GROMACS .gro file of N, CA, C and O in nm:
model
  536
    1UNK      N    1   0.085  -0.116   0.000
    1UNK     CA    2   0.000   0.000   0.000
    1UNK      C    3   0.089   0.123   0.000
    1UNK      O    4   0.184   0.132   0.075
    2UNK      N    5   0.059   0.220  -0.081
    2UNK     CA    6   0.140   0.340  -0.093
    2UNK      C    7   0.065   0.459  -0.037
    2UNK      O    8  -0.053   0.475  -0.063
    3UNK      N    9   0.135   0.540   0.039
    3UNK     CA   10   0.077   0.663   0.091
    3UNK      C   11   0.138   0.777   0.013
    3UNK      O   12   0.260   0.786   0.002
    4UNK      N   13   0.055   0.862  -0.044
    4UNK     CA   14   0.110   0.976  -0.118
    4UNK      C   15   0.098   1.100  -0.032
    4UNK      O   16   0.003   1.117   0.045
    5UNK      N   17   0.194   1.187  -0.043
    5UNK     CA   18   0.197   1.310   0.032
    5UNK      C   19   0.177   1.427  -0.064
    5UNK      O   20   0.223   1.423  -0.178
    6UNK      N   21   0.107   1.534  -0.020
    6UNK     CA   22   0.089   1.649  -0.108
    6UNK      C   23   0.223   1.715  -0.137
    6UNK      O   24   0.313   1.715  -0.053
    7UNK      N   25   0.234   1.768  -0.253
    7UNK     CA   26   0.358   1.837  -0.292
    7UNK      C   27   0.376   1.962  -0.207
    7UNK      O   28   0.280   2.032  -0.177
    8UNK      N   29   0.497   1.990  -0.169
    8UNK     CA   30   0.525   2.109  -0.087
    8UNK      C   31   0.492   2.237  -0.162
    8UNK      O   32   0.466   2.339  -0.101
    9UNK      N   33   0.490   2.233  -0.294
    9UNK     CA   34   0.461   2.353  -0.371
    9UNK      C   35   0.317   2.398  -0.353
    9UNK      O   36   0.286   2.512  -0.381
   10UNK      N   37   0.229   2.312  -0.303
   10UNK     CA   38   0.090   2.351  -0.279
   10UNK      C   39   0.074   2.426  -0.148
   10UNK      O   40  -0.031   2.482  -0.122
   11UNK      N   41   0.176   2.430  -0.064
   11UNK     CA   42   0.167   2.498   0.063
   11UNK      C   43   0.198   2.646   0.046
   11UNK      O   44   0.270   2.687  -0.045
   12UNK      N   45   0.146   2.724   0.137
   12UNK     CA   46   0.170   2.867   0.136
   12UNK      C   47   0.317   2.894   0.164
   12UNK      O   48   0.380   2.827   0.245
   13UNK      N   49   0.370   2.998   0.101
   13UNK     CA   50   0.510   3.034   0.125
   13UNK      C   51   0.528   3.092   0.264
   13UNK      O   52   0.639   3.101   0.314
   14UNK      N   53   0.419   3.131   0.330
   14UNK     CA   54   0.431   3.188   0.464
   14UNK      C   55   0.422   3.081   0.573
   14UNK      O   56   0.436   3.113   0.689
   15UNK      N   57   0.401   2.955   0.538
   15UNK     CA   58   0.396   2.848   0.638
   15UNK      C   59   0.534   2.825   0.694
   15UNK      O   60   0.628   2.800   0.619
   16UNK      N   61   0.551   2.837   0.826
   16UNK     CA   62   0.684   2.815   0.885
   16UNK      C   63   0.732   2.672   0.861
   16UNK      O   64   0.654   2.579   0.852
   17UNK      N   65   0.865   2.657   0.854
   17UNK     CA   66   0.925   2.526   0.832
   17UNK      C   67   0.884   2.426   0.939
   17UNK      O   68   0.863   2.309   0.910
   18UNK      N   69   0.870   2.471   1.063
   18UNK     CA   70   0.836   2.378   1.171
   18UNK      C   71   0.700   2.315   1.147
   18UNK      O   72   0.679   2.198   1.178
   19UNK      N   73   0.605   2.390   1.093
   19UNK     CA   74   0.471   2.337   1.070
   19UNK      C   75   0.470   2.235   0.956
   19UNK      O   76   0.402   2.135   0.961
   20UNK      N   77   0.546   2.265   0.850
   20UNK     CA   78   0.554   2.170   0.738
   20UNK      C   79   0.617   2.039   0.784
   20UNK      O   80   0.572   1.933   0.749
   21UNK      N   81   0.720   2.048   0.866
   21UNK     CA   82   0.787   1.929   0.915
   21UNK      C   83   0.692   1.848   1.003
   21UNK      O   84   0.684   1.727   0.991
   22UNK      N   85   0.616   1.915   1.090
   22UNK     CA   86   0.523   1.845   1.177
   22UNK      C   87   0.416   1.772   1.096
   22UNK      O   88   0.383   1.659   1.125
   23UNK      N   89   0.361   1.837   0.993
   23UNK     CA   90   0.260   1.773   0.909
   23UNK      C   91   0.317   1.652   0.838
   23UNK      O   92   0.252   1.550   0.825
   24UNK      N   93   0.442   1.661   0.793
   24UNK     CA   94   0.504   1.550   0.721
   24UNK      C   95   0.531   1.433   0.814
   24UNK      O   96   0.529   1.318   0.773
   25UNK      N   97   0.556   1.462   0.942
   25UNK     CA   98   0.585   1.356   1.038
   25UNK      C   99   0.459   1.281   1.080
   25UNK      O  100   0.466   1.170   1.128
   26UNK      N  101   0.341   1.341   1.067
   26UNK     CA  102   0.216   1.279   1.110
   26UNK      C  103   0.114   1.281   0.996
   26UNK      O  104   0.016   1.355   1.001
   27UNK      N  105   0.136   1.200   0.893
   27UNK     CA  106   0.041   1.197   0.782
   27UNK      C  107  -0.092   1.135   0.825
   27UNK      O  108  -0.104   1.080   0.935
   28UNK      N  109  -0.191   1.148   0.739
   28UNK     CA  110  -0.322   1.089   0.769
   28UNK      C  111  -0.308   0.939   0.784
   28UNK      O  112  -0.244   0.873   0.703
   29UNK      N  113  -0.371   0.883   0.889
   29UNK     CA  114  -0.360   0.738   0.911
   29UNK      C  115  -0.434   0.659   0.804
   29UNK      O  116  -0.531   0.705   0.746
   30UNK      N  117  -0.382   0.540   0.779
   30UNK     CA  118  -0.444   0.445   0.687
   30UNK      C  119  -0.467   0.315   0.763
   30UNK      O  120  -0.405   0.292   0.867
   31UNK      N  121  -0.554   0.230   0.712
   31UNK     CA  122  -0.569   0.098   0.770
   31UNK      C  123  -0.452   0.014   0.722
   31UNK      O  124  -0.426   0.004   0.601
   32UNK      N  125  -0.379  -0.044   0.816
   32UNK     CA  126  -0.261  -0.121   0.780
   32UNK      C  127  -0.299  -0.250   0.708
   32UNK      O  128  -0.402  -0.311   0.739
   33UNK      N  129  -0.217  -0.292   0.612
   33UNK     CA  130  -0.244  -0.416   0.539
   33UNK      C  131  -0.225  -0.538   0.630
   33UNK      O  132  -0.157  -0.532   0.732
   34UNK      N  133  -0.284  -0.648   0.590
   34UNK     CA  134  -0.281  -0.772   0.668
   34UNK      C  135  -0.138  -0.813   0.701
   34UNK      O  136  -0.109  -0.855   0.814
   35UNK      N  137  -0.047  -0.800   0.607
   35UNK     CA  138   0.093  -0.839   0.631
   35UNK      C  139   0.154  -0.759   0.746
   35UNK      O  140   0.232  -0.810   0.825
   36UNK      N  141   0.118  -0.631   0.756
   36UNK     CA  142   0.170  -0.547   0.863
   36UNK      C  143   0.107  -0.584   0.997
   36UNK      O  144   0.175  -0.588   1.100
   37UNK      N  145  -0.021  -0.613   0.997
   37UNK     CA  146  -0.091  -0.651   1.120
   37UNK      C  147  -0.034  -0.782   1.175
   37UNK      O  148  -0.021  -0.799   1.297
   38UNK      N  149   0.004  -0.872   1.087
   38UNK     CA  150   0.060  -1.000   1.130
   38UNK      C  151   0.195  -0.984   1.200
   38UNK      O  152   0.240  -1.074   1.270
   39UNK      N  153   0.258  -0.869   1.184
   39UNK     CA  154   0.387  -0.842   1.248
   39UNK      C  155   0.372  -0.785   1.389
   39UNK      O  156   0.471  -0.761   1.457
   40UNK      N  157   0.247  -0.766   1.434
   40UNK     CA  158   0.223  -0.717   1.570
   40UNK      C  159   0.217  -0.835   1.665
   40UNK      O  160   0.156  -0.937   1.634
   41UNK      N  161   0.277  -0.822   1.780
   41UNK     CA  162   0.271  -0.924   1.885
   41UNK      C  163   0.206  -0.859   2.007
   41UNK      O  164   0.262  -0.765   2.065
   42UNK      N  165   0.089  -0.909   2.045
   42UNK     CA  166   0.015  -0.850   2.155
   42UNK      C  167  -0.004  -0.954   2.265
   42UNK      O  168  -0.051  -1.064   2.240
   43UNK      N  169   0.035  -0.916   2.387
   43UNK     CA  170   0.016  -0.999   2.504
   43UNK      C  171  -0.067  -0.915   2.601
   43UNK      O  172  -0.014  -0.824   2.666
   44UNK      N  173  -0.199  -0.940   2.605
   44UNK     CA  174  -0.287  -0.855   2.685
   44UNK      C  175  -0.399  -0.937   2.747
   44UNK      O  176  -0.427  -1.049   2.703
   45UNK      N  177  -0.462  -0.878   2.846
   45UNK     CA  178  -0.573  -0.943   2.912
   45UNK      C  179  -0.648  -0.845   3.000
   45UNK      O  180  -0.627  -0.724   2.992
   46UNK      N  181  -0.732  -0.898   3.087
   46UNK     CA  182  -0.821  -0.816   3.168
   46UNK      C  183  -0.797  -0.840   3.315
   46UNK      O  184  -0.772  -0.951   3.358
   47UNK      N  185  -0.808  -0.734   3.390
   47UNK     CA  186  -0.798  -0.745   3.536
   47UNK      C  187  -0.827  -0.611   3.600
   47UNK      O  188  -0.787  -0.507   3.549
   48UNK      N  189  -0.902  -0.613   3.709
   48UNK     CA  190  -0.934  -0.494   3.786
   48UNK      C  191  -0.995  -0.384   3.700
   48UNK      O  192  -0.965  -0.267   3.715
   49UNK      N  193  -1.077  -0.423   3.603
   49UNK     CA  194  -1.148  -0.325   3.520
   49UNK      C  195  -1.063  -0.259   3.413
   49UNK      O  196  -1.100  -0.153   3.362
   50UNK      N  197  -0.951  -0.320   3.379
   50UNK     CA  198  -0.861  -0.262   3.278
   50UNK      C  199  -0.818  -0.370   3.180
   50UNK      O  200  -0.786  -0.482   3.218
   51UNK      N  201  -0.819  -0.336   3.050
   51UNK     CA  202  -0.760  -0.419   2.947
   51UNK      C  203  -0.618  -0.367   2.934
   51UNK      O  204  -0.596  -0.250   2.903
   52UNK      N  205  -0.519  -0.451   2.961
   52UNK     CA  206  -0.381  -0.403   2.957
   52UNK      C  207  -0.286  -0.514   2.913
   52UNK      O  208  -0.320  -0.631   2.914
   53UNK      N  209  -0.167  -0.471   2.875
   53UNK     CA  210  -0.065  -0.565   2.832
   53UNK      C  211   0.044  -0.492   2.756
   53UNK      O  212   0.068  -0.373   2.778
   54UNK      N  213   0.106  -0.565   2.664
   54UNK     CA  214   0.213  -0.507   2.583
   54UNK      C  215   0.186  -0.534   2.436
   54UNK      O  216   0.116  -0.629   2.400
   55UNK      N  217   0.245  -0.450   2.352
   55UNK     CA  218   0.235  -0.467   2.207
   55UNK      C  219   0.373  -0.441   2.148
   55UNK      O  220   0.442  -0.346   2.188
   56UNK      N  221   0.414  -0.529   2.057
   56UNK     CA  222   0.540  -0.513   1.986
   56UNK      C  223   0.508  -0.493   1.838
   56UNK      O  224   0.434  -0.572   1.779
   57UNK      N  225   0.562  -0.387   1.780
   57UNK     CA  226   0.545  -0.359   1.637
   57UNK      C  227   0.667  -0.412   1.564
   57UNK      O  228   0.772  -0.350   1.563
   58UNK      N  229   0.654  -0.529   1.502
   58UNK     CA  230   0.764  -0.591   1.430
   58UNK      C  231   0.781  -0.542   1.287
   58UNK      O  232   0.860  -0.597   1.211
   59UNK      N  233   0.708  -0.438   1.249
   59UNK     CA  234   0.716  -0.382   1.114
   59UNK      C  235   0.836  -0.290   1.099
   59UNK      O  236   0.870  -0.216   1.191
   60UNK      N  237   0.894  -0.292   0.981
   60UNK     CA  238   1.001  -0.198   0.949
   60UNK      C  239   0.947  -0.067   0.893
   60UNK      O  240   1.014   0.036   0.900
   61UNK      N  241   0.826  -0.071   0.835
   61UNK     CA  242   0.779   0.043   0.756
   61UNK      C  243   0.648   0.105   0.801
   61UNK      O  244   0.594   0.190   0.732
   62UNK      N  245   0.593   0.064   0.915
   62UNK     CA  246   0.466   0.119   0.960
   62UNK      C  247   0.471   0.164   1.105
   62UNK      O  248   0.518   0.091   1.192
   63UNK      N  249   0.421   0.283   1.128
   63UNK     CA  250   0.404   0.340   1.260
   63UNK      C  251   0.257   0.318   1.296
   63UNK      O  252   0.168   0.358   1.222
   64UNK      N  253   0.229   0.254   1.410
   64UNK     CA  254   0.093   0.222   1.452
   64UNK      C  255   0.039   0.336   1.538
   64UNK      O  256   0.106   0.381   1.632
   65UNK      N  257  -0.084   0.383   1.507
   65UNK     CA  258  -0.145   0.492   1.584
   65UNK      C  259  -0.275   0.453   1.653
   65UNK      O  260  -0.320   0.524   1.743
   66UNK      N  261  -0.337   0.341   1.612
   66UNK     CA  262  -0.464   0.305   1.673
   66UNK      C  263  -0.496   0.157   1.652
   66UNK      O  264  -0.470   0.103   1.546
   67UNK      N  265  -0.552   0.096   1.755
   67UNK     CA  266  -0.606  -0.039   1.746
   67UNK      C  267  -0.757  -0.029   1.766
   67UNK      O  268  -0.803   0.047   1.852
   68UNK      N  269  -0.832  -0.106   1.690
   68UNK     CA  270  -0.975  -0.120   1.714
   68UNK      C  271  -0.995  -0.264   1.759
   68UNK      O  272  -0.961  -0.358   1.688
   69UNK      N  273  -1.045  -0.278   1.882
   69UNK     CA  274  -1.058  -0.408   1.947
   69UNK      C  275  -1.205  -0.444   1.961
   69UNK      O  276  -1.285  -0.362   2.008
   70UNK      N  277  -1.240  -0.566   1.921
   70UNK     CA  278  -1.373  -0.620   1.942
   70UNK      C  279  -1.369  -0.702   2.070
   70UNK      O  280  -1.283  -0.788   2.086
   71UNK      N  281  -1.462  -0.674   2.162
   71UNK     CA  282  -1.464  -0.744   2.291
   71UNK      C  283  -1.603  -0.798   2.319
   71UNK      O  284  -1.700  -0.724   2.319
   72UNK      N  285  -1.611  -0.929   2.345
   72UNK     CA  286  -1.736  -0.995   2.381
   72UNK      C  287  -1.722  -1.047   2.523
   72UNK      O  288  -1.632  -1.126   2.551
   73UNK      N  289  -1.810  -1.004   2.615
   73UNK     CA  290  -1.802  -1.052   2.754
   73UNK      C  291  -1.820  -1.203   2.763
   73UNK      O  292  -1.899  -1.262   2.691
   74UNK      N  293  -1.741  -1.264   2.852
   74UNK     CA  294  -1.755  -1.406   2.883
   74UNK      C  295  -1.805  -1.411   3.027
   74UNK      O  296  -1.737  -1.364   3.119
   75UNK      N  297  -1.924  -1.465   3.047
   75UNK     CA  298  -1.982  -1.475   3.180
   75UNK      C  299  -1.988  -1.621   3.220
   75UNK      O  300  -2.042  -1.704   3.148
   76UNK      N  301  -1.932  -1.653   3.336
   76UNK     CA  302  -1.949  -1.790   3.384
   76UNK      C  303  -2.082  -1.799   3.459
   76UNK      O  304  -2.151  -1.700   3.481
   77UNK      N  305  -2.120  -1.918   3.498
   77UNK     CA  306  -2.250  -1.943   3.561
   77UNK      C  307  -2.267  -1.860   3.689
   77UNK      O  308  -2.373  -1.803   3.714
   78UNK      N  309  -2.161  -1.848   3.769
   78UNK     CA  310  -2.168  -1.774   3.895
   78UNK      C  311  -2.196  -1.625   3.870
   78UNK      O  312  -2.279  -1.564   3.937
   79UNK      N  313  -2.128  -1.567   3.774
   79UNK     CA  314  -2.148  -1.426   3.742
   79UNK      C  315  -2.289  -1.400   3.691
   79UNK      O  316  -2.346  -1.294   3.715
   80UNK      N  317  -2.347  -1.495   3.619
   80UNK     CA  318  -2.481  -1.476   3.563
   80UNK      C  319  -2.584  -1.457   3.675
   80UNK      O  320  -2.674  -1.375   3.664
   81UNK      N  321  -2.570  -1.531   3.785
   81UNK     CA  322  -2.665  -1.515   3.895
   81UNK      C  323  -2.640  -1.386   3.972
   81UNK      O  324  -2.733  -1.323   4.021
   82UNK      N  325  -2.516  -1.346   3.983
   82UNK     CA  326  -2.482  -1.225   4.058
   82UNK      C  327  -2.519  -1.098   3.981
   82UNK      O  328  -2.559  -1.000   4.039
   83UNK      N  329  -2.502  -1.101   3.851
   83UNK     CA  330  -2.524  -0.983   3.767
   83UNK      C  331  -2.604  -1.022   3.643
   83UNK      O  332  -2.555  -1.020   3.532
   84UNK      N  333  -2.729  -1.056   3.663
   84UNK     CA  334  -2.812  -1.104   3.552
   84UNK      C  335  -2.832  -0.998   3.445
   84UNK      O  336  -2.856  -1.030   3.329
   85UNK      N  337  -2.818  -0.871   3.480
   85UNK     CA  338  -2.839  -0.765   3.383
   85UNK      C  339  -2.710  -0.720   3.313
   85UNK      O  340  -2.709  -0.619   3.246
   86UNK      N  341  -2.601  -0.794   3.328
   86UNK     CA  342  -2.474  -0.759   3.262
   86UNK      C  343  -2.488  -0.771   3.111
   86UNK      O  344  -2.560  -0.856   3.060
   87UNK      N  345  -2.415  -0.688   3.042
   87UNK     CA  346  -2.416  -0.688   2.898
   87UNK      C  347  -2.354  -0.817   2.843
   87UNK      O  348  -2.258  -0.869   2.897
   88UNK      N  349  -2.412  -0.865   2.734
   88UNK     CA  350  -2.358  -0.980   2.663
   88UNK      C  351  -2.318  -0.943   2.521
   88UNK      O  352  -2.274  -1.027   2.445
   89UNK      N  353  -2.336  -0.818   2.487
   89UNK     CA  354  -2.312  -0.777   2.348
   89UNK      C  355  -2.165  -0.746   2.321
   89UNK      O  356  -2.091  -0.703   2.411
   90UNK      N  357  -2.126  -0.769   2.199
   90UNK     CA  358  -1.991  -0.738   2.154
   90UNK      C  359  -1.979  -0.587   2.133
   90UNK      O  360  -2.069  -0.526   2.076
   91UNK      N  361  -1.870  -0.531   2.182
   91UNK     CA  362  -1.846  -0.388   2.166
   91UNK      C  363  -1.711  -0.367   2.101
   91UNK      O  364  -1.621  -0.450   2.113
   92UNK      N  365  -1.698  -0.254   2.033
   92UNK     CA  366  -1.570  -0.216   1.973
   92UNK      C  367  -1.513  -0.099   2.052
   92UNK      O  368  -1.585  -0.007   2.089
   93UNK      N  369  -1.383  -0.106   2.077
   93UNK     CA  370  -1.313   0.000   2.150
   93UNK      C  371  -1.190   0.041   2.070
   93UNK      O  372  -1.124  -0.042   2.008
   94UNK      N  373  -1.158   0.169   2.075
   94UNK     CA  374  -1.037   0.221   2.010
   94UNK      C  375  -0.931   0.248   2.116
   94UNK      O  376  -0.960   0.304   2.221
   95UNK      N  377  -0.810   0.205   2.085
   95UNK     CA  378  -0.696   0.234   2.171
   95UNK      C  379  -0.598   0.316   2.088
   95UNK      O  380  -0.543   0.267   1.989
   96UNK      N  381  -0.579   0.442   2.125
   96UNK     CA  382  -0.486   0.528   2.055
   96UNK      C  383  -0.347   0.511   2.115
   96UNK      O  384  -0.332   0.501   2.237
   97UNK      N  385  -0.247   0.507   2.029
   97UNK     CA  386  -0.109   0.492   2.075
   97UNK      C  387  -0.014   0.547   1.971
   97UNK      O  388  -0.055   0.580   1.860
   98UNK      N  389   0.110   0.559   2.007
   98UNK     CA  390   0.218   0.598   1.915
   98UNK      C  391   0.324   0.489   1.924
   98UNK      O  392   0.398   0.482   2.021
   99UNK      N  393   0.325   0.401   1.823
   99UNK     CA  394   0.415   0.286   1.825
   99UNK      C  395   0.497   0.283   1.696
   99UNK      O  396   0.454   0.231   1.594
  100UNK      N  397   0.618   0.340   1.701
  100UNK     CA  398   0.705   0.340   1.583
  100UNK      C  399   0.746   0.197   1.545
  100UNK      O  400   0.729   0.103   1.622
  101UNK      N  401   0.804   0.183   1.425
  101UNK     CA  402   0.852   0.051   1.382
  101UNK      C  403   0.953  -0.008   1.481
  101UNK      O  404   1.031   0.064   1.543
  102UNK      N  405   0.949  -0.140   1.493
  102UNK     CA  406   1.043  -0.219   1.573
  102UNK      C  407   1.054  -0.166   1.717
  102UNK      O  408   1.162  -0.145   1.769
  103UNK      N  409   0.939  -0.142   1.780
  103UNK     CA  410   0.938  -0.099   1.919
  103UNK      C  411   0.829  -0.173   1.996
  103UNK      O  412   0.736  -0.228   1.937
  104UNK      N  413   0.841  -0.170   2.128
  104UNK     CA  414   0.745  -0.233   2.217
  104UNK      C  415   0.688  -0.124   2.308
  104UNK      O  416   0.759  -0.032   2.347
  105UNK      N  417   0.560  -0.139   2.342
  105UNK     CA  418   0.495  -0.040   2.427
  105UNK      C  419   0.390  -0.108   2.514
  105UNK      O  420   0.351  -0.222   2.490
  106UNK      N  421   0.343  -0.035   2.612
  106UNK     CA  422   0.235  -0.083   2.699
  106UNK      C  423   0.100  -0.049   2.638
  106UNK      O  424   0.086   0.049   2.566
  107UNK      N  425   0.001  -0.134   2.665
  107UNK     CA  426  -0.138  -0.109   2.629
  107UNK      C  427  -0.215  -0.093   2.758
  107UNK      O  428  -0.195  -0.169   2.853
  108UNK      N  429  -0.307   0.002   2.763
  108UNK     CA  430  -0.391   0.016   2.880
  108UNK      C  431  -0.518   0.089   2.842
  108UNK      O  432  -0.514   0.197   2.784
  109UNK      N  433  -0.633   0.025   2.873
  109UNK     CA  434  -0.762   0.086   2.844
  109UNK      C  435  -0.857   0.052   2.958
  109UNK      O  436  -0.892  -0.065   2.978
  110UNK      N  437  -0.898   0.152   3.037
  110UNK     CA  438  -0.995   0.125   3.143
  110UNK      C  439  -1.129   0.086   3.082
  110UNK      O  440  -1.173   0.142   2.983
  111UNK      N  441  -1.193  -0.013   3.142
  111UNK     CA  442  -1.326  -0.054   3.099
  111UNK      C  443  -1.428   0.031   3.173
  111UNK      O  444  -1.407   0.069   3.287
  112UNK      N  445  -1.538   0.061   3.106
  112UNK     CA  446  -1.639   0.149   3.165
  112UNK      C  447  -1.775   0.081   3.171
  112UNK      O  448  -1.798  -0.019   3.105
  113UNK      N  449  -1.863   0.139   3.248
  113UNK     CA  450  -2.000   0.090   3.256
  113UNK      C  451  -2.007  -0.054   3.301
  113UNK      O  452  -1.934  -0.098   3.390
  114UNK      N  453  -2.098  -0.130   3.238
  114UNK     CA  454  -2.117  -0.272   3.271
  114UNK      C  455  -1.989  -0.354   3.250
  114UNK      O  456  -1.967  -0.453   3.319
  115UNK      N  457  -1.906  -0.313   3.155
  115UNK     CA  458  -1.785  -0.388   3.123
  115UNK      C  459  -1.685  -0.391   3.238
  115UNK      O  460  -1.605  -0.483   3.249
  116UNK      N  461  -1.688  -0.291   3.324
  116UNK     CA  462  -1.592  -0.284   3.435
  116UNK      C  463  -1.609  -0.401   3.532
  116UNK      O  464  -1.516  -0.436   3.603
  117UNK      N  465  -1.725  -0.464   3.533
  117UNK     CA  466  -1.752  -0.575   3.625
  117UNK      C  467  -1.731  -0.712   3.563
  117UNK      O  468  -1.740  -0.813   3.631
  118UNK      N  469  -1.702  -0.715   3.433
  118UNK     CA  470  -1.681  -0.843   3.364
  118UNK      C  471  -1.537  -0.887   3.389
  118UNK      O  472  -1.444  -0.807   3.381
  119UNK      N  473  -1.519  -1.015   3.418
  119UNK     CA  474  -1.386  -1.066   3.452
  119UNK      C  475  -1.307  -1.112   3.330
  119UNK      O  476  -1.185  -1.121   3.336
  120UNK      N  477  -1.375  -1.143   3.220
  120UNK     CA  478  -1.303  -1.191   3.103
  120UNK      C  479  -1.381  -1.158   2.976
  120UNK      O  480  -1.503  -1.143   2.979
  121UNK      N  481  -1.308  -1.145   2.868
  121UNK     CA  482  -1.365  -1.116   2.737
  121UNK      C  483  -1.298  -1.203   2.632
  121UNK      O  484  -1.181  -1.237   2.645
  122UNK      N  485  -1.373  -1.234   2.530
  122UNK     CA  486  -1.313  -1.286   2.407
  122UNK      C  487  -1.283  -1.161   2.327
  122UNK      O  488  -1.373  -1.080   2.301
  123UNK      N  489  -1.158  -1.141   2.291
  123UNK     CA  490  -1.123  -1.019   2.221
  123UNK      C  491  -1.040  -1.049   2.097
  123UNK      O  492  -0.974  -1.152   2.088
  124UNK      N  493  -1.048  -0.957   2.002
  124UNK     CA  494  -0.964  -0.966   1.882
  124UNK      C  495  -0.944  -0.827   1.824
  124UNK      O  496  -1.029  -0.739   1.839
  125UNK      N  497  -0.832  -0.810   1.760
  125UNK     CA  498  -0.802  -0.685   1.691
  125UNK      C  499  -0.872  -0.692   1.556
  125UNK      O  500  -0.849  -0.785   1.478
  126UNK      N  501  -0.958  -0.594   1.528
  126UNK     CA  502  -1.030  -0.598   1.400
  126UNK      C  503  -0.979  -0.494   1.301
  126UNK      O  504  -1.005  -0.505   1.182
  127UNK      N  505  -0.905  -0.394   1.350
  127UNK     CA  506  -0.846  -0.295   1.258
  127UNK      C  507  -0.728  -0.230   1.325
  127UNK      O  508  -0.729  -0.205   1.445
  128UNK      N  509  -0.625  -0.203   1.246
  128UNK     CA  510  -0.506  -0.134   1.294
  128UNK      C  511  -0.481  -0.015   1.202
  128UNK      O  512  -0.478  -0.031   1.079
  129UNK      N  513  -0.468   0.102   1.261
  129UNK     CA  514  -0.444   0.223   1.183
  129UNK      C  515  -0.301   0.270   1.208
  129UNK      O  516  -0.243   0.245   1.314
  130UNK      N  517  -0.245   0.339   1.110
  130UNK     CA  518  -0.110   0.391   1.121
  130UNK      C  519  -0.068   0.458   0.993
  130UNK      O  520  -0.153   0.494   0.910
  131UNK      N  521   0.061   0.470   0.975
  131UNK     CA  522   0.111   0.530   0.851
  131UNK      C  523   0.247   0.470   0.816
  131UNK      O  524   0.321   0.421   0.902
  132UNK      N  525   0.276   0.477   0.687
  132UNK     CA  526   0.402   0.424   0.636
  132UNK      C  527   0.511   0.525   0.663
  132UNK      O  528   0.491   0.646   0.645
  133UNK      N  529   0.629   0.477   0.708
  133UNK     CA  530   0.737   0.569   0.743
  133UNK      C  531   0.855   0.564   0.648
  133UNK      O  532   0.939   0.653   0.652
  134UNK      N  533   0.868   0.462   0.566
  134UNK     CA  534   0.983   0.453   0.474
  134UNK      C  535   0.939   0.407   0.339
  134UNK      O  536   0.850   0.338   0.319
   0.00000   0.00000   0.00000
């Protein structure tokens, strides 16, 4: 996948160099291709109302800026009696991050509402956003 950048000649001559450099460093995010997503290593789980763990970006050419996670609550029999009105629906959550190529970082997302009381989820990454750096 190729990301094209606008030509500098389209910018105003009065735009300071610092602003042009900043824009070039943070291009519009794209959905990363499957090959790039396969290079991510995520070790995460749930505890104390937080989805947390680590993520390693094994890509040479993609900077990761966002994960979209699908989470379906898993309720055991005991929890069902204690919290019969707990949500059972799958929800999508966005985790914003700055993960350059070949780096590792922490993941942390507090769960809110009914989800804060759920002890486990079936989760999967359904979309990864970022930009090409080389």
